[in-house]
Amino acid sequence: QVQLQESGPGLVKPSETLSVTCTVSGASISDYYWSWIRQTAGQGLEWIGRLYNSGSANYNPSFKSRVTMSVDTSKNQFSLKLSSVTAADTAVYYCVRDLEQWLVGGKDSWFDPWGQGTLVTVSS
Amino acid sequence: DIQMTQSPSSLSASVGDRVTITCRASHSISSYLNWYQQKPGKAPKVLIYAAFSLQSGVPSRFSGSGSGTEFTLTISSLQPEDFATYFCQQSYISPWTFGQGTKVDMK
């Protein structure tokens, strides 16, 4: 059974860098794609980006150049860094397995499972 | 980006009711549509993928239909554990985007 667990600072000051790590158990991080999603009261669910098992990433343009994702295969972990944060970045951050599979109609993907989420508050 | 719009935003229903939630995409997304359920304080979990495929372990009272720009999630007979918020999500083109959610509460 694949399980994901986020760990983060809880509180980050404006203009600083938010950093969250996801530890994966029950699967090798090299075998799948992984994504970060956040949930805010105002914007709902927002996909931040996908990390491929090659180590490359596809980011949501909404986060422009502020986001960096990386993987540590030795620890079976992947990480999110979001720079120059503001109060609008206050959210619950989820790590998820980005499950891509070939179906009858072609290649498709969905998010399963999700970590429990970690609340990150941006405040001075 | 493809905009996903759900209706209604909330609904009140009773145990045993048939519930239908609609999700509309701003552009055609073929059948690249997933549905998630979220309970308070918990992470979302996938119910339906590829518009109508039931995720393993999800009760058969949940079903999905649609293609192109209009999709529906149906709960054939609402159970107490189904009171939750439901989200649609398109997986047709990056950036993947979600609907704003439909909250199902008790009448």
PDB file of N, CA and C in Angstrom, chain A residues 10 31 53 66 76 98 100 102:
ATOM      1  N   GLY A  10       5.400  24.653   8.754  1.00  0.00           N
ATOM      2  CA  GLY A  10       4.217  25.199   9.403  1.00  0.00           C
ATOM      3  C   GLY A  10       4.066  26.700   9.212  1.00  0.00           C
ATOM      4  N   ASP A  31       9.669   4.654  -9.667  1.00  0.00           N
ATOM      5  CA  ASP A  31       8.743   3.915 -10.524  1.00  0.00           C
ATOM      6  C   ASP A  31       7.538   4.723 -10.986  1.00  0.00           C
ATOM      7  N   ASN A  53      10.039  10.596 -13.075  1.00  0.00           N
ATOM      8  CA  ASN A  53      11.019   9.704 -12.448  1.00  0.00           C
ATOM      9  C   ASN A  53      12.412   9.886 -13.043  1.00  0.00           C
ATOM     10  N   ARG A  66       8.994  30.609  -9.475  1.00  0.00           N
ATOM     11  CA  ARG A  66       9.126  30.516  -8.016  1.00  0.00           C
ATOM     12  C   ARG A  66       9.277  29.098  -7.520  1.00  0.00           C
ATOM     13  N   ASN A  76      13.934   8.009  -0.743  1.00  0.00           N
ATOM     14  CA  ASN A  76      12.566   7.819  -1.262  1.00  0.00           C
ATOM     15  C   ASN A  76      11.690   9.026  -0.929  1.00  0.00           C
ATOM     16  N   ASP A  98       1.201  10.753  -9.003  1.00  0.00           N
ATOM     17  CA  ASP A  98       0.592  11.175 -10.259  1.00  0.00           C
ATOM     18  C   ASP A  98       0.585   9.943 -11.153  1.00  0.00           C
ATOM     19  N   GLU A 100      -0.003   7.712 -14.015  1.00  0.00           N
ATOM     20  CA  GLU A 100      -0.245   7.778 -15.457  1.00  0.00           C
ATOM     21  C   GLU A 100      -0.322   6.354 -15.997  1.00  0.00           C
ATOM     22  N   TRP A 102      -1.836   3.734 -19.422  1.00  0.00           N
ATOM     23  CA  TRP A 102      -2.419   3.586 -20.755  1.00  0.00           C
ATOM     24  C   TRP A 102      -3.788   2.933 -20.620  1.00  0.00           C
TER      25      TRP A 102
END
